[in-house]
PDB file of C-alpha atoms and ligand atoms in Angstrom:
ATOM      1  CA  UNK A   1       4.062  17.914  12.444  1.00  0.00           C
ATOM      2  CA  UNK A   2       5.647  18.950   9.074  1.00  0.00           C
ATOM      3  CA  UNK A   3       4.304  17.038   7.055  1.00  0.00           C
ATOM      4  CA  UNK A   4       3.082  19.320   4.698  1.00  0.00           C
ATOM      5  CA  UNK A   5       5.840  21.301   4.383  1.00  0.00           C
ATOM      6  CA  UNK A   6       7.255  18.451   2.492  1.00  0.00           C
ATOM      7  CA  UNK A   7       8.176  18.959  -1.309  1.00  0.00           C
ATOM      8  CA  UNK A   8       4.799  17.469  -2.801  1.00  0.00           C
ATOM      9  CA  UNK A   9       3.406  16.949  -6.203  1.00  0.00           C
ATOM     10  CA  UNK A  10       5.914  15.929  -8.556  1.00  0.00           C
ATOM     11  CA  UNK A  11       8.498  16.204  -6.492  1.00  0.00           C
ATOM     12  CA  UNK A  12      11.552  14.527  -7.845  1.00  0.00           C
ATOM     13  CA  UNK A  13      12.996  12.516  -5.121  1.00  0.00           C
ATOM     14  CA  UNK A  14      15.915  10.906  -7.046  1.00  0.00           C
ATOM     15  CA  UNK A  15      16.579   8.978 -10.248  1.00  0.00           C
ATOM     16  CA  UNK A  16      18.324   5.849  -8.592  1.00  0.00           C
ATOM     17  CA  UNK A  17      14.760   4.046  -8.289  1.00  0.00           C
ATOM     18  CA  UNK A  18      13.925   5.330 -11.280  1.00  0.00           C
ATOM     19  CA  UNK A  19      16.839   3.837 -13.266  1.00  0.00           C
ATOM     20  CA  UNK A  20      16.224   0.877 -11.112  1.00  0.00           C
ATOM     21  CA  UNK A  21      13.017  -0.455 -12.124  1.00  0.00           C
ATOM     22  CA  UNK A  22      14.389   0.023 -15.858  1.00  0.00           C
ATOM     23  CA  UNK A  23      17.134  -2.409 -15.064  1.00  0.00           C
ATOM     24  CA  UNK A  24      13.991  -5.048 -15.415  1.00  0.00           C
ATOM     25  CA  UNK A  25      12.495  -4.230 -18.324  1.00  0.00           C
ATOM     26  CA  UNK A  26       8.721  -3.630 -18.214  1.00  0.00           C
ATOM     27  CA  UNK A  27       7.287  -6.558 -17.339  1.00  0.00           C
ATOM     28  CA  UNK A  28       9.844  -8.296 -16.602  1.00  0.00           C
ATOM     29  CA  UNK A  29      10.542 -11.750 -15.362  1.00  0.00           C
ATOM     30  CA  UNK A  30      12.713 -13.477 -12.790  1.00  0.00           C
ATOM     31  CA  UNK A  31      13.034 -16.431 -13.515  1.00  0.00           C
ATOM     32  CA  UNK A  32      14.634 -18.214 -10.627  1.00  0.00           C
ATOM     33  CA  UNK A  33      16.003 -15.168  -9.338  1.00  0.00           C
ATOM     34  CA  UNK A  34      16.252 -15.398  -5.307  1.00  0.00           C
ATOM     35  CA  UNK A  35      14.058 -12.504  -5.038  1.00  0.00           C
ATOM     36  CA  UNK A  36      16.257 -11.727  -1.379  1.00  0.00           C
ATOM     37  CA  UNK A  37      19.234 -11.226  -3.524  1.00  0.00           C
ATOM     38  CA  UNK A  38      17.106  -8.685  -5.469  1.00  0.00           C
ATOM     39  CA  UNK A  39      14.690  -7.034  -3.017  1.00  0.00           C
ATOM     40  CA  UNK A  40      17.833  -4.675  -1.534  1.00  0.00           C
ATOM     41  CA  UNK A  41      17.972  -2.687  -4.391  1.00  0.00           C
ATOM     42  CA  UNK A  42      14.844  -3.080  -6.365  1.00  0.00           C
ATOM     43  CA  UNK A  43      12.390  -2.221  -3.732  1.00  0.00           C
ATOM     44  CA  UNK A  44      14.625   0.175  -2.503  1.00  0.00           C
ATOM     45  CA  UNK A  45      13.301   3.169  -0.138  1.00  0.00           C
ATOM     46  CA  UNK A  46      13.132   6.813  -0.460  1.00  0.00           C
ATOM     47  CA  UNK A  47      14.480   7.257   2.728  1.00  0.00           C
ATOM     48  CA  UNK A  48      14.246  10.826   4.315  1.00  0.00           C
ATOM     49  CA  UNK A  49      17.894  11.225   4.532  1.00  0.00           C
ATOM     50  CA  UNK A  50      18.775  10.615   1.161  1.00  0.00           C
ATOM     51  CA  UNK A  51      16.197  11.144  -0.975  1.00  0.00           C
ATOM     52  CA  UNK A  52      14.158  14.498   0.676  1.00  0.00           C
ATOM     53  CA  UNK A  53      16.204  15.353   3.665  1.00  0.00           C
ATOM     54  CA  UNK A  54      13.346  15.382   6.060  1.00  0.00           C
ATOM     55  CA  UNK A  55      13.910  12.878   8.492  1.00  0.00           C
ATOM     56  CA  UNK A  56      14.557  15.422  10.637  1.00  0.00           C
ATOM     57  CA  UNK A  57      10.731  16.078  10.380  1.00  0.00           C
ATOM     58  CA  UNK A  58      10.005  12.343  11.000  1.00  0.00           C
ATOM     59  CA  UNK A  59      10.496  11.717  14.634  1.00  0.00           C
ATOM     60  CA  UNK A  60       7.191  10.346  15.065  1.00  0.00           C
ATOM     61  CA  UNK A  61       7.802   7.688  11.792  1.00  0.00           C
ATOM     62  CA  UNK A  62      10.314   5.820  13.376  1.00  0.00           C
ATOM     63  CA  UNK A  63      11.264   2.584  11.551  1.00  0.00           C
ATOM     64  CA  UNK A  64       9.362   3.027   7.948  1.00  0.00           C
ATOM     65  CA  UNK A  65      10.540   3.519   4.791  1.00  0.00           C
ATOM     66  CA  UNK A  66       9.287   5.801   2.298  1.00  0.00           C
ATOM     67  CA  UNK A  67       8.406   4.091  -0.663  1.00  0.00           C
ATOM     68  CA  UNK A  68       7.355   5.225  -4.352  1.00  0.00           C
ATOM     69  CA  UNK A  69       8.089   2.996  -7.531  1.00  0.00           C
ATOM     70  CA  UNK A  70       7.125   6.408  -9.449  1.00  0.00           C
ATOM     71  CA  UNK A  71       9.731   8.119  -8.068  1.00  0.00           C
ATOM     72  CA  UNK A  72       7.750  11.143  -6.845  1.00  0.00           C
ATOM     73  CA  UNK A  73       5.490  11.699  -4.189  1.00  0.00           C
ATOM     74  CA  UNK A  74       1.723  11.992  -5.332  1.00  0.00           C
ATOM     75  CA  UNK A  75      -0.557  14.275  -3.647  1.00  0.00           C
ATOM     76  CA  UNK A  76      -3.789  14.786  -3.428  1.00  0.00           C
ATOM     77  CA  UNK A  77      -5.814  17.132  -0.588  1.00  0.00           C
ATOM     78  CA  UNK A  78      -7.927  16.088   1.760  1.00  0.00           C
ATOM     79  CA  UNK A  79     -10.786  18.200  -0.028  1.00  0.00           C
ATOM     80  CA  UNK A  80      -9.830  16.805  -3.368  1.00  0.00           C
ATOM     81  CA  UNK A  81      -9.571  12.894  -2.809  1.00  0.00           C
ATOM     82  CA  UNK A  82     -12.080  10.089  -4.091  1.00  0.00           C
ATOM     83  CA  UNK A  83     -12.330   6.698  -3.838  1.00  0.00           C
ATOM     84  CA  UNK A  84     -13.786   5.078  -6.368  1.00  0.00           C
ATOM     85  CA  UNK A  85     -15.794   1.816  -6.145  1.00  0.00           C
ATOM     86  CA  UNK A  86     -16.413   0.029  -9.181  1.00  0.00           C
ATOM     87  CA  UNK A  87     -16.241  -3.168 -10.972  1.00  0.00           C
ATOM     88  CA  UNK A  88     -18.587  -6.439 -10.251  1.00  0.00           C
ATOM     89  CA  UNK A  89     -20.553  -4.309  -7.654  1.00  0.00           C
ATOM     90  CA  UNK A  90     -24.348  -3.546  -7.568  1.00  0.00           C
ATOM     91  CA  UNK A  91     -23.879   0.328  -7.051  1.00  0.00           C
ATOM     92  CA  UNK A  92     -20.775   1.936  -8.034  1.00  0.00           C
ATOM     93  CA  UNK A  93     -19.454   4.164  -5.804  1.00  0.00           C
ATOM     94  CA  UNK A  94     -17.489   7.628  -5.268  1.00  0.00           C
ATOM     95  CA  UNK A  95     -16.330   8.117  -1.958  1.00  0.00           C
ATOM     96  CA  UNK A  96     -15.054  11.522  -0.126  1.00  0.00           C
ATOM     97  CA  UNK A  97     -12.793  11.164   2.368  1.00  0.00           C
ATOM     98  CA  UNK A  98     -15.755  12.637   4.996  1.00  0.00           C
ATOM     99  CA  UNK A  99     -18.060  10.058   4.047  1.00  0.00           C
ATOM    100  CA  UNK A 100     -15.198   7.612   4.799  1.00  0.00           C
ATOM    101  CA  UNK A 101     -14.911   8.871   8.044  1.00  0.00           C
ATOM    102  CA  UNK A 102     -18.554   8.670   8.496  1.00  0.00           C
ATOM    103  CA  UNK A 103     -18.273   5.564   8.390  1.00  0.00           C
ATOM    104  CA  UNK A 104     -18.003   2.885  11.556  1.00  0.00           C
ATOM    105  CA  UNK A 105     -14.403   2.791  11.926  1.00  0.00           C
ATOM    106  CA  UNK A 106     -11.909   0.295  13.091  1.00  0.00           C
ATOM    107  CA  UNK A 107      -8.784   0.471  15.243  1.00  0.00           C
ATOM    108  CA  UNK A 108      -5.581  -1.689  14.915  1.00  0.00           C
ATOM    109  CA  UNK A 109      -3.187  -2.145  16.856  1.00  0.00           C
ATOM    110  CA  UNK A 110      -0.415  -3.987  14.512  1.00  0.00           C
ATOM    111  CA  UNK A 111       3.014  -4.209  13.253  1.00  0.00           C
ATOM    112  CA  UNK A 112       3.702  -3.590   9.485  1.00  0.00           C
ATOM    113  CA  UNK A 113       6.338  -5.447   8.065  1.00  0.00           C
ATOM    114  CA  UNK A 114       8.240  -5.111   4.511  1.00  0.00           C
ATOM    115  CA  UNK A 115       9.248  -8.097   2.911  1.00  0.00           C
ATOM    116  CA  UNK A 116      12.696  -6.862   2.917  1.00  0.00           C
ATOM    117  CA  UNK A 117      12.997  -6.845   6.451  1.00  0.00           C
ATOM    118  CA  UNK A 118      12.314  -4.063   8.322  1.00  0.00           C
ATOM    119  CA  UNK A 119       9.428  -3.722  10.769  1.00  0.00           C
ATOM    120  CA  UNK A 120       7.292  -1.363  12.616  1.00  0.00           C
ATOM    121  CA  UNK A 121       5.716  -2.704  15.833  1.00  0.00           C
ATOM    122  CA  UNK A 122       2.654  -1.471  17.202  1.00  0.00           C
ATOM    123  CA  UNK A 123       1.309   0.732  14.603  1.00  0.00           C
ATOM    124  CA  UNK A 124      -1.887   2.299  15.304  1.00  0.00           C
ATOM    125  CA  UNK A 125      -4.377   2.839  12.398  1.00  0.00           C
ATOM    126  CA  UNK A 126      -7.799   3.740  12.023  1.00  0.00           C
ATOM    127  CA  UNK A 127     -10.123   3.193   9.526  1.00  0.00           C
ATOM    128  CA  UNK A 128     -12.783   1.559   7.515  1.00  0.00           C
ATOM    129  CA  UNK A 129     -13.175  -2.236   7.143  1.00  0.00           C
ATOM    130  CA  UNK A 130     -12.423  -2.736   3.495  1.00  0.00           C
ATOM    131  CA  UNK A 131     -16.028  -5.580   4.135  1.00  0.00           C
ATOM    132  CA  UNK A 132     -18.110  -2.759   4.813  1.00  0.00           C
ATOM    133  CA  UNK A 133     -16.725  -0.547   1.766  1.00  0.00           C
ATOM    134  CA  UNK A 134     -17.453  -3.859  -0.322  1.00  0.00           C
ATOM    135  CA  UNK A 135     -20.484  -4.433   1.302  1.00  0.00           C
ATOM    136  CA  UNK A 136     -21.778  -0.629   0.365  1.00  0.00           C
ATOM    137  CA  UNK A 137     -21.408  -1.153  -2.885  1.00  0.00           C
ATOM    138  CA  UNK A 138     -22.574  -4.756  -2.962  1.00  0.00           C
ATOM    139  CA  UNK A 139     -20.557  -7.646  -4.720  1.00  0.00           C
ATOM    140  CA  UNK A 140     -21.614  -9.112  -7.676  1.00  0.00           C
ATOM    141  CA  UNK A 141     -21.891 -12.887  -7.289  1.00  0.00           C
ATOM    142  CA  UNK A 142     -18.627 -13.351  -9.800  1.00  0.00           C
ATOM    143  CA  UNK A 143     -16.805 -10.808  -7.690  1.00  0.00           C
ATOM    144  CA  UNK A 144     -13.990 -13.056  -6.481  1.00  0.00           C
ATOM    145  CA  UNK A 145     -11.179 -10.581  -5.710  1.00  0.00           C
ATOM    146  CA  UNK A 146     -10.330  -7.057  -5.494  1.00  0.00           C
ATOM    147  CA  UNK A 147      -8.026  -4.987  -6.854  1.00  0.00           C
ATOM    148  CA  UNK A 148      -6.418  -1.870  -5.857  1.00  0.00           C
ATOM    149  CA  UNK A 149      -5.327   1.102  -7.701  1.00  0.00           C
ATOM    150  CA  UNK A 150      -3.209   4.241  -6.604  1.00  0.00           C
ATOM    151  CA  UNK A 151      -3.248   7.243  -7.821  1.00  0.00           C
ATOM    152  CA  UNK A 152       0.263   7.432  -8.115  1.00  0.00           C
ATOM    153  CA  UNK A 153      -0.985   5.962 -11.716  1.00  0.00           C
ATOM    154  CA  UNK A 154       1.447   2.692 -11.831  1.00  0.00           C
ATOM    155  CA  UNK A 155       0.862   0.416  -8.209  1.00  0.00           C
ATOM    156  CA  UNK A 156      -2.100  -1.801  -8.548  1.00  0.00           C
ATOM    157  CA  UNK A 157      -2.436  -5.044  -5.789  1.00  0.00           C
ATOM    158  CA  UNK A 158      -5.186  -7.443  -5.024  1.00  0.00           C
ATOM    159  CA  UNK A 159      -6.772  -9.641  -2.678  1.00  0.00           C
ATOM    160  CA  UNK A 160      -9.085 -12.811  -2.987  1.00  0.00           C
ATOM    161  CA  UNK A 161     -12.343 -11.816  -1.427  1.00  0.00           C
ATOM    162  CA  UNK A 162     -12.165 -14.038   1.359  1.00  0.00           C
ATOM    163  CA  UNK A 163      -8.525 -12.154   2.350  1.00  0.00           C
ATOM    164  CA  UNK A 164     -10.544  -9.156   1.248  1.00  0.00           C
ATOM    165  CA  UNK A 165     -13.662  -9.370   4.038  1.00  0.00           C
ATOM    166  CA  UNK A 166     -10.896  -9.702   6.812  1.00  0.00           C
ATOM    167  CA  UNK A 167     -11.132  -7.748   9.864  1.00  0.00           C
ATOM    168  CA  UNK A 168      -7.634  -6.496  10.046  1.00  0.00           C
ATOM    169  CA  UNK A 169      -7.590  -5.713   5.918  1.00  0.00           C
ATOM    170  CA  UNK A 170      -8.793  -1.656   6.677  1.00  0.00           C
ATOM    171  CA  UNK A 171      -8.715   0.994   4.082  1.00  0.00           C
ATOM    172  CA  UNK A 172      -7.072   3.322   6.260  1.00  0.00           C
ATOM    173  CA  UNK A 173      -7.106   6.999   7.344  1.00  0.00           C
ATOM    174  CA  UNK A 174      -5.268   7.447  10.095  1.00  0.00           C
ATOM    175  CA  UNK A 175      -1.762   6.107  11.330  1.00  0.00           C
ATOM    176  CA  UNK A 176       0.377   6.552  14.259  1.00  0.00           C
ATOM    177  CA  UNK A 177      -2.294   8.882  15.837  1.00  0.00           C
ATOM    178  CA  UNK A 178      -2.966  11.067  13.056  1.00  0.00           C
ATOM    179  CA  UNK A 179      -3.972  11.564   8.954  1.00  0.00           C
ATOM    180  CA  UNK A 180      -2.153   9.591   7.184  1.00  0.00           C
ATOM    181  CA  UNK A 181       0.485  11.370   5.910  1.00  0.00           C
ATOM    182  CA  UNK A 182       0.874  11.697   2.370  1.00  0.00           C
ATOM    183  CA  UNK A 183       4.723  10.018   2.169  1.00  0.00           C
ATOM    184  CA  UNK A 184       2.857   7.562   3.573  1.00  0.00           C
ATOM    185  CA  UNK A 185       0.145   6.842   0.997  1.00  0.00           C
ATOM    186  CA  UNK A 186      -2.476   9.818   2.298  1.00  0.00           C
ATOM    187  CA  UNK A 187      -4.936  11.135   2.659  1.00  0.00           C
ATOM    188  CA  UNK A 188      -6.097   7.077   2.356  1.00  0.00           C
ATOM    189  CA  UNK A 189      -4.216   3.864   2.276  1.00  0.00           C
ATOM    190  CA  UNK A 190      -4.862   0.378   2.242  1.00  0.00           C
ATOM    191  CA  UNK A 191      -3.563  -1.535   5.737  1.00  0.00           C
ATOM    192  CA  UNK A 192      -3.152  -5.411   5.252  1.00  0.00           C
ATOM    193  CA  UNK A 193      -2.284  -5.964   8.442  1.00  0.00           C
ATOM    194  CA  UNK A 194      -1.161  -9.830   7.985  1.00  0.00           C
ATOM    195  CA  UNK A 195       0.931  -9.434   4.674  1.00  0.00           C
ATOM    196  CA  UNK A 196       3.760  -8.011   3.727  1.00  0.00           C
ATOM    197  CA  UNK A 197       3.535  -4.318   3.107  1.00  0.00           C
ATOM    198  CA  UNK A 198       3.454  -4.291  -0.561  1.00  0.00           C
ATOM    199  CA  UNK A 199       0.010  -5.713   0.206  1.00  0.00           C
ATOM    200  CA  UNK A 200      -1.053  -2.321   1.820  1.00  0.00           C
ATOM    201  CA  UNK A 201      -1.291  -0.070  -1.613  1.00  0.00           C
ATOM    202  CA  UNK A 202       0.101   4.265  -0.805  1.00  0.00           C
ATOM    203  CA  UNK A 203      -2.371   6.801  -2.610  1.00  0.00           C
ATOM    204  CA  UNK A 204      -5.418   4.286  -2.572  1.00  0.00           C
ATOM    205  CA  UNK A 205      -7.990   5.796  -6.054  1.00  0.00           C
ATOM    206  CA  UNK A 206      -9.599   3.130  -6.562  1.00  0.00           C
ATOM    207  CA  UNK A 207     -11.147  -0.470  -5.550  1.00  0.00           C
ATOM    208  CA  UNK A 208     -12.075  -2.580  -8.163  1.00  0.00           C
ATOM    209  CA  UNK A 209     -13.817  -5.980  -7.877  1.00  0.00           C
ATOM    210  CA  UNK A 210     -12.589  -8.015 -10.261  1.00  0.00           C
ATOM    211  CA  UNK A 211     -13.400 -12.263 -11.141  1.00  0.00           C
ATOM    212  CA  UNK A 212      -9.836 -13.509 -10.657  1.00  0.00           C
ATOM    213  CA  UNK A 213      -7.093 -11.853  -8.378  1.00  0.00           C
ATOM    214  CA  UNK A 214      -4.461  -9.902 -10.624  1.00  0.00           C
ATOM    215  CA  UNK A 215      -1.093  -9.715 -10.258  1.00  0.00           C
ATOM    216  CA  UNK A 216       0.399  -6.388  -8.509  1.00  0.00           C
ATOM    217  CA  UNK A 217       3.451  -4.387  -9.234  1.00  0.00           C
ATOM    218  CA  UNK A 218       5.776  -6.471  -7.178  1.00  0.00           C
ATOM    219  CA  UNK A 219       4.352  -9.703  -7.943  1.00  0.00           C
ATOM    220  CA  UNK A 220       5.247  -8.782 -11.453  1.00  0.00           C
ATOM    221  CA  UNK A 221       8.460  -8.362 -10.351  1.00  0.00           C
ATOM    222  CA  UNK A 222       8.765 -12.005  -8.601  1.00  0.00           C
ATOM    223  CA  UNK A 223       7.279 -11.731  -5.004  1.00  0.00           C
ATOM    224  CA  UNK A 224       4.281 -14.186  -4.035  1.00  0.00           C
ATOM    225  CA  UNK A 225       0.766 -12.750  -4.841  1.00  0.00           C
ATOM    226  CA  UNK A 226      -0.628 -14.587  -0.991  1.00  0.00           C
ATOM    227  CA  UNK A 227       1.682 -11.922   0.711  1.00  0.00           C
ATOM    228  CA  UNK A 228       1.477 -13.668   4.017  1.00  0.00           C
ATOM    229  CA  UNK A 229       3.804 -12.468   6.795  1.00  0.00           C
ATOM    230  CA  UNK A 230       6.255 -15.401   8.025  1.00  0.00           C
ATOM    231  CA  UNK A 231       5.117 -17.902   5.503  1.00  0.00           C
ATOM    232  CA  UNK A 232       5.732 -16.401   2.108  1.00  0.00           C
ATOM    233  CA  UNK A 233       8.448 -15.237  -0.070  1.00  0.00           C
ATOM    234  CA  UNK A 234      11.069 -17.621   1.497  1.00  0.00           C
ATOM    235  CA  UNK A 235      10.981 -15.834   4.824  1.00  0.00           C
ATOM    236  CA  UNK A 236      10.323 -16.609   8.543  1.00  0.00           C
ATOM    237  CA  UNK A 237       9.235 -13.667   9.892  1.00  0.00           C
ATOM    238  CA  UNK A 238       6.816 -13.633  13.099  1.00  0.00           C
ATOM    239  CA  UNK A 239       2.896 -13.433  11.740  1.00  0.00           C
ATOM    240  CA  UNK A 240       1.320 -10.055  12.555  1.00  0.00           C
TER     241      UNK A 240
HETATM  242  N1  MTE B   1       1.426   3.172  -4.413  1.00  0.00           N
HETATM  243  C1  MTE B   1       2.379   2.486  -3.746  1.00  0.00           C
HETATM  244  N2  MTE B   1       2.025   1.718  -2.714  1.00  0.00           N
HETATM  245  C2  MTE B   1       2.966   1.014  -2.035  1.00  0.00           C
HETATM  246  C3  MTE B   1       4.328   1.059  -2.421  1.00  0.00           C
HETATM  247  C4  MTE B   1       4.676   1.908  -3.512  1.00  0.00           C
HETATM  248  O1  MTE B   1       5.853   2.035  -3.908  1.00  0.00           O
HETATM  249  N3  MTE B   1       3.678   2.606  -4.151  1.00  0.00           N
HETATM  250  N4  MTE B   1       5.274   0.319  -1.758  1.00  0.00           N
HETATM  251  C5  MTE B   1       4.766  -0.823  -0.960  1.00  0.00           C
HETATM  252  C6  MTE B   1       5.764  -1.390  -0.072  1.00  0.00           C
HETATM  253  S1  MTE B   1       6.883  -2.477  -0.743  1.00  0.00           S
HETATM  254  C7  MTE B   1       5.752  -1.130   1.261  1.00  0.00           C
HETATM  255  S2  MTE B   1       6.788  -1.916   2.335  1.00  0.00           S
HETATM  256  C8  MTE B   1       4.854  -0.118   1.824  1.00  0.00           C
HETATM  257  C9  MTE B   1       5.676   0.989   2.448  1.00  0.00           C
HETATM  258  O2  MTE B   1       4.851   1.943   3.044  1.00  0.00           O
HETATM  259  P1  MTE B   1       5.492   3.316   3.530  1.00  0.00           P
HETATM  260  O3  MTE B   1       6.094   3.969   2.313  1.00  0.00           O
HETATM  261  O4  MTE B   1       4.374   4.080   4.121  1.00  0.00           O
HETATM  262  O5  MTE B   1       6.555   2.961   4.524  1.00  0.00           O
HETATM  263  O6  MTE B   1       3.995   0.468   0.859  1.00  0.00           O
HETATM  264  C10 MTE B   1       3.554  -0.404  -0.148  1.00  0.00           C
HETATM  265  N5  MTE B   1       2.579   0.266  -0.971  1.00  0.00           N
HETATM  266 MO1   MO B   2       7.924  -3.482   1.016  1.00  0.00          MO
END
């Protein structure tokens, strides 16, 4: 489906996000800001209608968002991509996307949620338990969390290594019965299947184990850093 006819690198997809995230200054702080009232327009989508005028090439997407806090779309080929696997590991690793996929892959079955509300049920996705990518490189014993960095060169995210070793926390390949498309974080993606989706970090370059967890782009920005589904950030959504 048309995915890749879809404007790609450095596609401009609209300054309102942009101009946004300035509104907050880097680094910003909310201080008792009700991150609800805030979430509407900060974290706000690039939907297909108004941002690339594709959703006509989206049937299949039904219910996601497309989000970038660059404001463009990064891309990277199949043939080009790495994942890098460094940090408090034994063996640093590069990964190709083939020697992902040679890999013993998982299947999920699972919603995804967005802490701002909307929700896709029943998402298939394939791919590697992100335990067995830790486990190939071998933790350090001070390896206490991971952290994630995208290529898109500004979201980072992290997990405590217990959340980390999960079986539904995948770094992910496929969705919704094919690649991952790259609006939607391809050619690889993290899926975190029982957190809120700025858990799961688009345009996945690199996982770094770290001693201490580190605070990602929206927990910067005031959401919780234990991105639980139903019992964080205020809300009562169902648990995935
Ligand atoms: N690199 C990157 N990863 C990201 C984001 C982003 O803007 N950039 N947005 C997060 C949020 S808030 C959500 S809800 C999901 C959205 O995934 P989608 O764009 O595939 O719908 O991606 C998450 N991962
Ligand atoms: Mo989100």
């Amino acid at each position: 489906m048309g995915t890749d006819a879809l404007p790609s690198a450095g596609t401009p997809v609209g300054r309102r996000i942009f101009l946004g995230m300035l509104g907050f200054g880097v680094g910003g702080v909310l201080v008792g800001a009700k991150v609800s009232d805030l979430v509407g327009r900060v974290m706000a989508p690039i939907t297909s209608r108004d941002r690339l005028g594709i959703s006509d090439l989206f049937p299949g997407a039904g219910g996601f968002r497309i989000y970038s806090v660059v404001g463009y779309l990064p891309k990277r080929t199949d043939a080009e991509y790495q994942l890098t696997v460094d940090g408090l590991v034994g063996t640093p690793l590069t990964l190709s996307l083939a020697q992902l996929q040679a890999m013993p892959p998982t299947h999920l079955v699972k919603d995804f949620q967005c802490v701002t509300g909307w929700r896709v049920h029943q998402v298939p996705w394939t791919g590697v338990r992100l335990a067995d990518v830790l486990d190939a490189a071998g933790v350090q014993a001070g390896g206490r969390a991971v952290r994630f960095w995208s290529f898109d060169g500004s979201y980072t995210e992290s997990l405590t290594m217990d959340q980390a070793r999960r079986a539904d926390v995948i770094v992910a390949y496929e969705m919704q019965g094919g690649p991952v498309p790259s609006v939607h974080g391809g050619p690889v993606r993290m899926y975190v299947a029982p957190m809120y989706g700025y858990k799961s970090c688009k345009w996945l370059a690199r996982i770094e184990v770290t001693s201490d967890v580190i605070e990602g782009y929206w927990e910067r920005r005031g959401y919780d850093v234990d991105g639980w589904i139903g019992r964080s950030n205020g809300r009562s959504d169902t648990p995935v």
